């Protein structure tokens, strides 16, 4: 028995020395952890400033489309000239592309002259096609006329302009190589048109290098890690309808349905959850195999639009999809075997879920309460994702200093210019990676904060129900949910800030340690030196310790905060002591129930992922303008959003069970093994499943 802590939960002495029964929830409280609330507010101010920088400096179009020779983003209707529908980047000078692909060459592909077009040019079968610069100066053509002429106005050039064009200095350039649209860049194919080359040589054109280097140079650029990451971020922006439907609306609907079924069909729900989980995880894994090309012929491809079926171009996204398919296969095998192993324990889970079903039936506002944090999180995620896209694309467009002998005809100045003919690049602001990490950490912290607030409100509502003996009394408000929200907003926001910060900080450490462990594993599975082995084993041990701390502190500390009004650290100490004194009682009853609830969350998140796959497979997201490079990131984001939404709603059941069990154990401890405040519905449920004996029995005597 804890002595002084015993009165913290069960009863409080009044001024005359007598115990007040049921005064647990409405005793005198005061604001806690104010310092951390101030830190949280300051962090939000920093988030706003950080996001404002992204909105000011970023442009999500840069994540998808390239830059032309004027520094415009392809597809930008506000550019000069307007480039609406001109989304493809095409490199005009094939010799510059060839030069950028040579080893030890200081000339980079980003320095080569490029232009924005509506489609990739193809060589003529009987003559020589040209692609000319945007019309200006002496070229009296509108942009529409220029497009209608297939970007060719060679016949209007003066002799001087024709001479510079023959020397590959523009303003017109020959189309010698066929090209194909690969992620909005025209990928050259290293098989030049013999007809076009013949016409070019007859005109006295300079020698054009035709080699595989010209193919590999563009492929290397479009397939680089930074380009792939930009496309993944762009996929999230393009698939916002998928995120809203599959990451927001669908999990909301499924979570409410699941709560209602738990309320009315509690005996069947554990079985339904296990069966549905296995079906969903197999289905999602099959979709990964489908998109990886291991089932059927629907593998993701980097080529956009129609193309020669004999043209095969490799994309890094396909490797990532195949890696995800292999990982999902392993997860599927472990999950199916685990679910089979717990089948014999489902009856125990049913008895635990009955407790929550009884509470939800009495405090019916709990079913609809999660809609409030859901709406807040939905608004936050829309703003946060928009800011993330702008941060990833933030930077200034500057002209490169290529220090190379390149010249190009300038239509405005009517001469060949060799001073500023290099291409443009996006120069990212220093420490932009820190700003992005700050934004990601802030998003995770905010999510944990809202989940903590939701959990605490539910815990306060259920505790009110328990300590009022399951009845409506003067000590317990008629609407315990709204009363619990009021107490949270008035006294405990600081405690929510430190609790969510602790979880976020520990998860960040876990991510860093996991990265270190993976690097050690890549270099050598088991380090040879004792220092390496010690670091390897220590990192794994720390990971397990952090996971245990997160699981033990998170929910139970919030329960104690809701009940006692103590600070986060004090509530954590009370919860830890209470758990340690009743570890066998809580463990036997609660473990299987938590497993079933976790599988329920996975069912909803897997459903979100499955429907995200289906939506991303429609024509809208496979066509040229809205095509996503890979469904991998939209599916993962929908999976994560679905899990967050399920956590908000399933928190009703989780917190109901944990709060009832902790309150029951404390009540039983204070009254010599016989709970005094347990409502009749709880006692009836526990007696029906013979759980009373489990809870009241301590560890067997030796």
Short mmCIF file of N, CA, C and O in Angstrom, two decimals, residues 100-218:
data_model
loop_
_atom_site.label_atom_id
_atom_site.label_comp_id
_atom_site.label_asym_id
_atom_site.label_seq_id
_atom_site.Cartn_x
_atom_site.Cartn_y
_atom_site.Cartn_z
N UNK A 100 27.82 16.84 -71.13
CA UNK A 100 27.54 16.73 -69.70
C UNK A 100 27.65 15.30 -69.20
O UNK A 100 27.83 15.07 -68.00
N UNK A 101 27.54 14.33 -70.10
CA UNK A 101 27.61 12.93 -69.70
C UNK A 101 29.00 12.35 -69.72
O UNK A 101 29.21 11.21 -69.27
N UNK A 102 29.99 13.10 -70.22
CA UNK A 102 31.35 12.58 -70.29
C UNK A 102 32.02 12.63 -68.91
O UNK A 102 31.76 13.52 -68.10
N UNK A 103 32.86 11.65 -68.67
CA UNK A 103 33.60 11.64 -67.42
C UNK A 103 34.58 12.80 -67.36
O UNK A 103 35.14 13.21 -68.38
N UNK A 104 34.77 13.32 -66.16
CA UNK A 104 35.70 14.43 -65.91
C UNK A 104 35.28 15.72 -66.61
O UNK A 104 36.09 16.64 -66.75
N UNK A 105 34.03 15.79 -67.05
CA UNK A 105 33.55 17.01 -67.68
C UNK A 105 32.99 17.94 -66.62
O UNK A 105 32.21 17.53 -65.75
N UNK A 106 33.39 19.22 -66.67
CA UNK A 106 32.87 20.20 -65.73
C UNK A 106 31.52 20.77 -66.16
O UNK A 106 30.87 21.46 -65.39
N UNK A 107 31.11 20.45 -67.36
CA UNK A 107 29.82 20.93 -67.86
C UNK A 107 28.72 19.99 -67.38
O UNK A 107 28.78 18.78 -67.60
N UNK A 108 27.75 20.54 -66.69
CA UNK A 108 26.66 19.76 -66.13
C UNK A 108 25.41 19.90 -66.98
O UNK A 108 25.24 20.88 -67.70
N UNK A 109 24.53 18.89 -66.85
CA UNK A 109 23.29 18.93 -67.62
C UNK A 109 22.44 20.15 -67.25
O UNK A 109 21.73 20.69 -68.09
N UNK A 110 22.54 20.59 -65.99
CA UNK A 110 21.79 21.78 -65.56
C UNK A 110 22.25 23.04 -66.28
O UNK A 110 21.53 24.04 -66.33
N UNK A 111 23.48 23.00 -66.87
CA UNK A 111 23.99 24.15 -67.61
C UNK A 111 23.52 24.16 -69.06
O UNK A 111 23.62 25.19 -69.74
N UNK A 112 23.02 23.01 -69.54
CA UNK A 112 22.62 22.91 -70.95
C UNK A 112 21.36 23.73 -71.21
O UNK A 112 20.51 23.90 -70.33
N UNK A 113 21.23 24.20 -72.44
CA UNK A 113 20.09 25.05 -72.81
C UNK A 113 18.84 24.18 -72.95
O UNK A 113 18.82 23.19 -73.69
N UNK A 114 17.79 24.55 -72.24
CA UNK A 114 16.56 23.78 -72.24
C UNK A 114 15.37 24.70 -72.48
O UNK A 114 15.45 25.92 -72.28
N UNK A 115 14.27 24.11 -72.91
CA UNK A 115 13.07 24.87 -73.25
C UNK A 115 11.85 24.06 -72.83
O UNK A 115 11.93 22.83 -72.64
N UNK A 116 10.73 24.72 -72.65
CA UNK A 116 9.50 24.06 -72.24
C UNK A 116 8.59 23.84 -73.45
O UNK A 116 8.31 24.80 -74.19
N UNK A 117 8.15 22.61 -73.66
CA UNK A 117 7.32 22.27 -74.80
C UNK A 117 6.06 21.53 -74.33
O UNK A 117 5.95 21.14 -73.16
N UNK A 118 5.14 21.35 -75.24
CA UNK A 118 3.91 20.64 -74.93
C UNK A 118 4.08 19.13 -75.10
O UNK A 118 3.43 18.35 -74.41
N UNK A 119 4.93 18.72 -76.04
CA UNK A 119 5.20 17.30 -76.24
C UNK A 119 6.63 17.16 -76.72
O UNK A 119 7.26 18.12 -77.16
N UNK A 120 7.17 15.96 -76.63
CA UNK A 120 8.55 15.72 -77.01
C UNK A 120 8.68 15.65 -78.53
O UNK A 120 7.93 14.90 -79.18
N UNK A 121 9.61 16.38 -79.12
CA UNK A 121 9.77 16.37 -80.58
C UNK A 121 10.28 15.03 -81.09
O UNK A 121 10.98 14.30 -80.39
N UNK A 122 9.94 14.72 -82.30
CA UNK A 122 10.43 13.51 -82.96
C UNK A 122 11.02 13.88 -84.31
O UNK A 122 10.53 14.82 -84.98
N UNK A 123 12.05 13.18 -84.74
CA UNK A 123 12.66 13.50 -86.05
C UNK A 123 11.67 13.23 -87.19
O UNK A 123 10.81 12.36 -87.11
N UNK A 124 11.84 14.00 -88.26
CA UNK A 124 11.00 13.82 -89.44
C UNK A 124 11.47 12.60 -90.24
O UNK A 124 12.63 12.22 -90.19
N UNK A 125 10.52 12.00 -90.95
CA UNK A 125 10.85 10.82 -91.75
C UNK A 125 11.38 11.18 -93.13
O UNK A 125 11.92 10.32 -93.82
N UNK A 126 11.22 12.45 -93.54
CA UNK A 126 11.66 12.81 -94.89
C UNK A 126 12.38 14.15 -94.97
O UNK A 126 12.76 14.58 -96.05
N UNK A 127 12.55 14.84 -93.82
CA UNK A 127 13.23 16.14 -93.84
C UNK A 127 13.90 16.35 -92.49
O UNK A 127 14.18 15.39 -91.77
N UNK A 128 14.14 17.61 -92.14
CA UNK A 128 14.77 17.93 -90.86
C UNK A 128 13.85 18.85 -90.06
O UNK A 128 13.49 19.93 -90.52
N UNK A 129 13.44 18.40 -88.87
CA UNK A 129 12.62 19.23 -87.98
C UNK A 129 13.51 20.09 -87.10
O UNK A 129 14.65 19.73 -86.80
N UNK A 130 12.92 21.23 -86.69
CA UNK A 130 13.65 22.17 -85.82
C UNK A 130 12.79 22.49 -84.60
O UNK A 130 11.57 22.46 -84.66
N UNK A 131 13.47 22.79 -83.52
CA UNK A 131 12.83 23.38 -82.33
C UNK A 131 13.53 24.69 -82.06
O UNK A 131 14.75 24.72 -81.84
N UNK A 132 12.76 25.78 -82.11
CA UNK A 132 13.33 27.12 -81.97
C UNK A 132 12.98 27.73 -80.62
O UNK A 132 12.02 27.34 -79.96
N UNK A 133 13.78 28.72 -80.23
CA UNK A 133 13.53 29.44 -78.98
C UNK A 133 12.15 30.09 -78.99
O UNK A 133 11.49 30.20 -80.04
N UNK A 134 11.71 30.56 -77.81
CA UNK A 134 10.45 31.29 -77.74
C UNK A 134 10.51 32.49 -78.69
O UNK A 134 11.53 33.20 -78.75
N UNK A 135 9.44 32.75 -79.43
CA UNK A 135 9.47 33.85 -80.41
C UNK A 135 9.52 35.21 -79.71
O UNK A 135 8.73 35.50 -78.80
N UNK A 136 10.46 36.05 -80.13
CA UNK A 136 10.57 37.43 -79.65
C UNK A 136 11.47 38.18 -80.61
O UNK A 136 12.00 37.63 -81.58
N UNK A 137 11.66 39.44 -80.37
CA UNK A 137 12.51 40.25 -81.24
C UNK A 137 11.95 40.34 -82.65
O UNK A 137 10.79 40.71 -82.86
N UNK A 138 12.75 39.95 -83.64
CA UNK A 138 12.33 40.03 -85.04
C UNK A 138 11.37 38.91 -85.44
O UNK A 138 10.80 38.97 -86.52
N UNK A 139 11.22 37.93 -84.60
CA UNK A 139 10.31 36.82 -84.90
C UNK A 139 8.91 37.23 -84.47
O UNK A 139 8.57 37.21 -83.28
N UNK A 140 8.08 37.63 -85.43
CA UNK A 140 6.74 38.15 -85.14
C UNK A 140 5.71 37.02 -85.11
O UNK A 140 4.84 36.92 -85.97
N UNK A 141 5.86 36.16 -84.14
CA UNK A 141 4.91 35.07 -83.95
C UNK A 141 4.39 35.10 -82.52
O UNK A 141 5.12 35.43 -81.59
N UNK A 142 3.13 34.75 -82.37
CA UNK A 142 2.59 34.59 -81.02
C UNK A 142 2.98 33.20 -80.50
O UNK A 142 3.38 32.32 -81.27
N UNK A 143 2.84 33.02 -79.20
CA UNK A 143 3.15 31.71 -78.61
C UNK A 143 2.24 30.63 -79.19
O UNK A 143 2.69 29.50 -79.44
N UNK A 144 0.97 30.96 -79.43
CA UNK A 144 0.05 29.97 -79.99
C UNK A 144 0.47 29.57 -81.40
O UNK A 144 0.42 28.38 -81.76
N UNK A 145 0.89 30.56 -82.20
CA UNK A 145 1.35 30.24 -83.56
C UNK A 145 2.62 29.39 -83.50
O UNK A 145 2.80 28.47 -84.31
N UNK A 146 3.50 29.74 -82.58
CA UNK A 146 4.74 28.98 -82.42
C UNK A 146 4.44 27.52 -82.08
O UNK A 146 5.06 26.60 -82.61
N UNK A 147 3.47 27.30 -81.20
CA UNK A 147 3.08 25.94 -80.83
C UNK A 147 2.44 25.22 -82.03
O UNK A 147 2.74 24.05 -82.30
N UNK A 148 1.57 25.94 -82.75
CA UNK A 148 0.90 25.33 -83.90
C UNK A 148 1.90 24.92 -84.99
O UNK A 148 1.66 23.97 -85.74
N UNK A 149 3.02 25.63 -85.08
CA UNK A 149 4.04 25.31 -86.07
C UNK A 149 5.03 24.26 -85.55
O UNK A 149 6.09 24.07 -86.15
N UNK A 150 4.68 23.60 -84.43
CA UNK A 150 5.58 22.61 -83.82
C UNK A 150 6.93 23.22 -83.45
O UNK A 150 7.99 22.62 -83.66
N UNK A 151 6.84 24.46 -82.93
CA UNK A 151 8.00 25.18 -82.38
C UNK A 151 9.06 25.50 -83.45
O UNK A 151 10.22 25.74 -83.12
N UNK A 152 8.66 25.55 -84.71
CA UNK A 152 9.62 25.70 -85.82
C UNK A 152 9.33 26.98 -86.61
O UNK A 152 8.25 27.13 -87.18
N UNK A 153 10.29 27.91 -86.61
CA UNK A 153 10.18 29.08 -87.48
C UNK A 153 11.52 29.30 -88.21
O UNK A 153 11.92 30.43 -88.49
N UNK A 154 12.21 28.18 -88.54
CA UNK A 154 13.51 28.27 -89.19
C UNK A 154 13.44 29.04 -90.51
O UNK A 154 14.37 29.76 -90.87
N UNK A 155 12.32 28.91 -91.22
CA UNK A 155 12.20 29.56 -92.53
C UNK A 155 12.17 31.08 -92.41
O UNK A 155 12.39 31.79 -93.39
N UNK A 156 11.86 31.62 -91.20
CA UNK A 156 11.80 33.07 -91.02
C UNK A 156 13.13 33.66 -90.57
O UNK A 156 13.23 34.88 -90.38
N UNK A 157 14.16 32.85 -90.40
CA UNK A 157 15.42 33.35 -89.87
C UNK A 157 16.21 34.12 -90.92
O UNK A 157 16.15 33.82 -92.12
N UNK A 158 16.96 35.07 -90.44
CA UNK A 158 17.90 35.80 -91.30
C UNK A 158 19.11 34.91 -91.58
O UNK A 158 19.34 33.92 -90.87
N UNK A 159 19.90 35.23 -92.60
CA UNK A 159 21.11 34.42 -92.87
C UNK A 159 22.02 34.31 -91.65
O UNK A 159 22.60 33.24 -91.40
N UNK A 160 22.14 35.39 -90.87
CA UNK A 160 22.99 35.33 -89.68
C UNK A 160 22.44 34.32 -88.66
O UNK A 160 23.18 33.54 -88.08
N UNK A 161 21.11 34.36 -88.49
CA UNK A 161 20.48 33.43 -87.55
C UNK A 161 20.62 32.00 -88.04
O UNK A 161 20.85 31.07 -87.25
N UNK A 162 20.49 31.78 -89.35
CA UNK A 162 20.61 30.43 -89.89
C UNK A 162 22.03 29.91 -89.69
O UNK A 162 22.23 28.73 -89.38
N UNK A 163 22.99 30.78 -89.86
CA UNK A 163 24.38 30.37 -89.70
C UNK A 163 24.66 29.96 -88.25
O UNK A 163 25.31 28.94 -87.98
N UNK A 164 24.15 30.75 -87.28
CA UNK A 164 24.36 30.39 -85.87
C UNK A 164 23.58 29.12 -85.51
O UNK A 164 24.03 28.32 -84.68
N UNK A 165 22.43 28.91 -86.14
CA UNK A 165 21.66 27.69 -85.87
C UNK A 165 22.40 26.46 -86.38
O UNK A 165 22.40 25.40 -85.73
N UNK A 166 23.03 26.58 -87.55
CA UNK A 166 23.79 25.45 -88.10
C UNK A 166 24.98 25.13 -87.19
O UNK A 166 25.42 23.98 -87.10
N UNK A 167 25.48 26.13 -86.46
CA UNK A 167 26.59 25.92 -85.52
C UNK A 167 26.11 25.55 -84.11
O UNK A 167 26.88 25.66 -83.15
N UNK A 168 24.83 25.16 -84.01
CA UNK A 168 24.23 24.77 -82.72
C UNK A 168 24.29 25.89 -81.69
O UNK A 168 24.52 25.66 -80.50
N UNK A 169 24.06 27.13 -82.16
CA UNK A 169 24.01 28.27 -81.26
C UNK A 169 22.65 28.96 -81.30
O UNK A 169 22.47 30.01 -80.68
N UNK A 170 21.69 28.34 -81.99
CA UNK A 170 20.33 28.87 -82.01
C UNK A 170 20.16 30.05 -82.93
O UNK A 170 21.09 30.45 -83.64
N UNK A 171 18.97 30.59 -82.99
CA UNK A 171 17.83 30.31 -82.10
C UNK A 171 17.07 29.01 -82.41
O UNK A 171 16.17 28.65 -81.66
N UNK A 172 17.42 28.32 -83.51
CA UNK A 172 16.77 27.05 -83.83
C UNK A 172 17.78 25.92 -83.73
O UNK A 172 18.97 26.10 -84.04
N UNK A 173 17.27 24.75 -83.32
CA UNK A 173 18.15 23.60 -83.11
C UNK A 173 17.53 22.38 -83.79
O UNK A 173 16.30 22.20 -83.77
N UNK A 174 18.35 21.52 -84.40
CA UNK A 174 17.81 20.38 -85.15
C UNK A 174 17.31 19.27 -84.22
O UNK A 174 17.83 19.06 -83.13
N UNK A 175 16.29 18.57 -84.68
CA UNK A 175 15.77 17.41 -83.96
C UNK A 175 16.39 16.17 -84.60
O UNK A 175 15.92 15.71 -85.65
N UNK A 176 17.43 15.67 -83.98
CA UNK A 176 18.17 14.53 -84.52
C UNK A 176 17.79 13.23 -83.82
O UNK A 176 17.68 12.18 -84.44
N UNK A 177 17.55 13.33 -82.51
CA UNK A 177 17.29 12.14 -81.70
C UNK A 177 15.80 12.05 -81.35
O UNK A 177 15.18 13.06 -81.00
N UNK A 178 15.22 10.87 -81.44
CA UNK A 178 13.86 10.71 -80.90
C UNK A 178 13.89 10.84 -79.38
O UNK A 178 14.93 10.59 -78.75
N UNK A 179 12.79 11.22 -78.80
CA UNK A 179 12.73 11.39 -77.34
C UNK A 179 11.37 10.95 -76.84
O UNK A 179 10.39 10.89 -77.59
N UNK A 180 11.31 10.65 -75.55
CA UNK A 180 10.09 10.17 -74.93
C UNK A 180 9.91 10.90 -73.61
O UNK A 180 10.88 11.26 -72.94
N UNK A 181 8.66 11.12 -73.25
CA UNK A 181 8.33 11.86 -72.03
C UNK A 181 8.57 10.97 -70.80
O UNK A 181 7.84 10.03 -70.54
N UNK A 182 9.61 11.29 -70.05
CA UNK A 182 9.93 10.59 -68.81
C UNK A 182 9.86 11.60 -67.67
O UNK A 182 10.74 12.46 -67.54
N UNK A 183 8.78 11.52 -66.90
CA UNK A 183 8.59 12.43 -65.77
C UNK A 183 8.78 13.89 -66.18
O UNK A 183 9.51 14.65 -65.56
N UNK A 184 8.11 14.27 -67.27
CA UNK A 184 8.05 15.64 -67.75
C UNK A 184 9.42 16.18 -68.19
O UNK A 184 9.67 17.36 -68.15
N UNK A 185 10.28 15.26 -68.61
CA UNK A 185 11.53 15.61 -69.27
C UNK A 185 11.65 14.73 -70.50
O UNK A 185 11.31 13.54 -70.46
N UNK A 186 12.14 15.29 -71.58
CA UNK A 186 12.27 14.53 -72.83
C UNK A 186 13.57 13.73 -72.80
O UNK A 186 14.66 14.28 -72.94
N UNK A 187 13.42 12.43 -72.60
CA UNK A 187 14.56 11.52 -72.54
C UNK A 187 15.00 11.16 -73.95
O UNK A 187 14.24 10.59 -74.73
N UNK A 188 16.26 11.52 -74.30
CA UNK A 188 16.78 11.17 -75.62
C UNK A 188 17.01 9.66 -75.71
O UNK A 188 17.43 9.02 -74.75
N UNK A 189 16.73 9.11 -76.89
CA UNK A 189 17.05 7.73 -77.20
C UNK A 189 18.25 7.72 -78.13
O UNK A 189 18.26 8.40 -79.17
N UNK A 190 19.26 6.96 -77.76
CA UNK A 190 20.54 7.02 -78.47
C UNK A 190 20.50 6.27 -79.79
O UNK A 190 21.31 5.38 -80.06
N UNK A 191 19.55 6.63 -80.63
CA UNK A 191 19.50 6.07 -81.99
C UNK A 191 19.06 7.20 -82.93
O UNK A 191 17.88 7.37 -83.22
N UNK A 192 19.99 8.00 -83.41
CA UNK A 192 19.67 9.18 -84.22
C UNK A 192 18.99 8.78 -85.53
O UNK A 192 19.19 7.69 -86.07
N UNK A 193 18.19 9.70 -86.02
CA UNK A 193 17.52 9.50 -87.29
C UNK A 193 18.51 9.69 -88.44
O UNK A 193 19.14 10.75 -88.56
N UNK A 194 18.65 8.65 -89.25
CA UNK A 194 19.60 8.74 -90.38
C UNK A 194 19.17 9.81 -91.37
O UNK A 194 20.01 10.53 -91.94
N UNK A 195 17.86 9.94 -91.59
CA UNK A 195 17.36 10.95 -92.53
C UNK A 195 17.70 12.34 -92.02
O UNK A 195 18.19 13.21 -92.77
N UNK A 196 17.45 12.59 -90.76
CA UNK A 196 17.73 13.92 -90.19
C UNK A 196 19.21 14.21 -90.20
O UNK A 196 19.64 15.35 -90.49
N UNK A 197 20.03 13.21 -89.88
CA UNK A 197 21.47 13.43 -89.89
C UNK A 197 21.97 13.75 -91.30
O UNK A 197 22.85 14.60 -91.48
N UNK A 198 21.41 13.08 -92.29
CA UNK A 198 21.81 13.34 -93.67
C UNK A 198 21.50 14.78 -94.07
O UNK A 198 22.34 15.48 -94.66
N UNK A 199 20.28 15.24 -93.78
CA UNK A 199 19.91 16.62 -94.08
C UNK A 199 20.80 17.61 -93.32
O UNK A 199 21.17 18.66 -93.85
N UNK A 200 21.10 17.27 -92.09
CA UNK A 200 21.93 18.16 -91.27
C UNK A 200 23.34 18.30 -91.87
O UNK A 200 23.88 19.41 -91.95
N UNK A 201 23.92 17.20 -92.29
CA UNK A 201 25.25 17.26 -92.89
C UNK A 201 25.23 17.98 -94.22
O UNK A 201 26.19 18.69 -94.57
N UNK A 202 24.14 17.83 -94.98
CA UNK A 202 24.04 18.54 -96.26
C UNK A 202 23.98 20.04 -96.06
O UNK A 202 24.42 20.80 -96.93
N UNK A 203 23.46 20.49 -94.92
CA UNK A 203 23.41 21.92 -94.63
C UNK A 203 24.73 22.44 -94.09
O UNK A 203 24.90 23.65 -93.89
N UNK A 204 25.68 21.54 -93.86
CA UNK A 204 26.98 21.95 -93.33
C UNK A 204 26.98 22.09 -91.83
O UNK A 204 27.82 22.82 -91.27
N UNK A 205 26.06 21.42 -91.17
CA UNK A 205 25.99 21.50 -89.71
C UNK A 205 27.19 20.86 -89.05
O UNK A 205 27.80 19.94 -89.59
N UNK A 206 27.51 21.36 -87.87
CA UNK A 206 28.66 20.84 -87.14
C UNK A 206 28.39 19.40 -86.70
O UNK A 206 27.23 18.96 -86.63
N UNK A 207 29.45 18.69 -86.40
CA UNK A 207 29.32 17.28 -86.05
C UNK A 207 28.51 17.10 -84.76
O UNK A 207 28.72 17.81 -83.77
N UNK A 208 27.60 16.13 -84.80
CA UNK A 208 26.79 15.81 -83.63
C UNK A 208 27.18 14.43 -83.13
O UNK A 208 27.18 13.46 -83.89
N UNK A 209 27.54 14.37 -81.84
CA UNK A 209 27.97 13.11 -81.23
C UNK A 209 26.75 12.23 -80.95
O UNK A 209 25.82 12.66 -80.26
N UNK A 210 26.79 11.01 -81.47
CA UNK A 210 25.69 10.06 -81.25
C UNK A 210 26.24 8.86 -80.50
O UNK A 210 26.97 8.04 -81.06
N UNK A 211 25.93 8.78 -79.24
CA UNK A 211 26.49 7.73 -78.39
C UNK A 211 25.51 7.48 -77.25
O UNK A 211 24.64 8.30 -76.96
N UNK A 212 25.68 6.33 -76.54
CA UNK A 212 24.83 6.03 -75.39
C UNK A 212 24.97 7.06 -74.28
O UNK A 212 24.11 7.17 -73.41
N UNK A 213 26.06 7.82 -74.31
CA UNK A 213 26.25 8.84 -73.28
C UNK A 213 25.11 9.84 -73.28
O UNK A 213 24.66 10.30 -72.22
N UNK A 214 24.61 10.18 -74.46
CA UNK A 214 23.54 11.17 -74.54
C UNK A 214 22.26 10.64 -73.91
O UNK A 214 21.43 11.40 -73.40
N UNK A 215 22.08 9.34 -73.93
CA UNK A 215 20.94 8.70 -73.27
C UNK A 215 21.14 8.70 -71.76
O UNK A 215 20.26 9.09 -70.99
N UNK A 216 22.33 8.25 -71.33
CA UNK A 216 22.60 8.09 -69.91
C UNK A 216 22.67 9.41 -69.16
O UNK A 216 22.36 9.47 -67.97
N UNK A 217 23.07 10.46 -69.83
CA UNK A 217 23.21 11.75 -69.16
C UNK A 217 21.87 12.25 -68.62
O UNK A 217 21.76 12.64 -67.46
N UNK A 218 20.84 12.22 -69.47
CA UNK A 218 19.51 12.67 -69.05
C UNK A 218 18.93 11.69 -68.03
O UNK A 218 18.32 12.09 -67.03
#
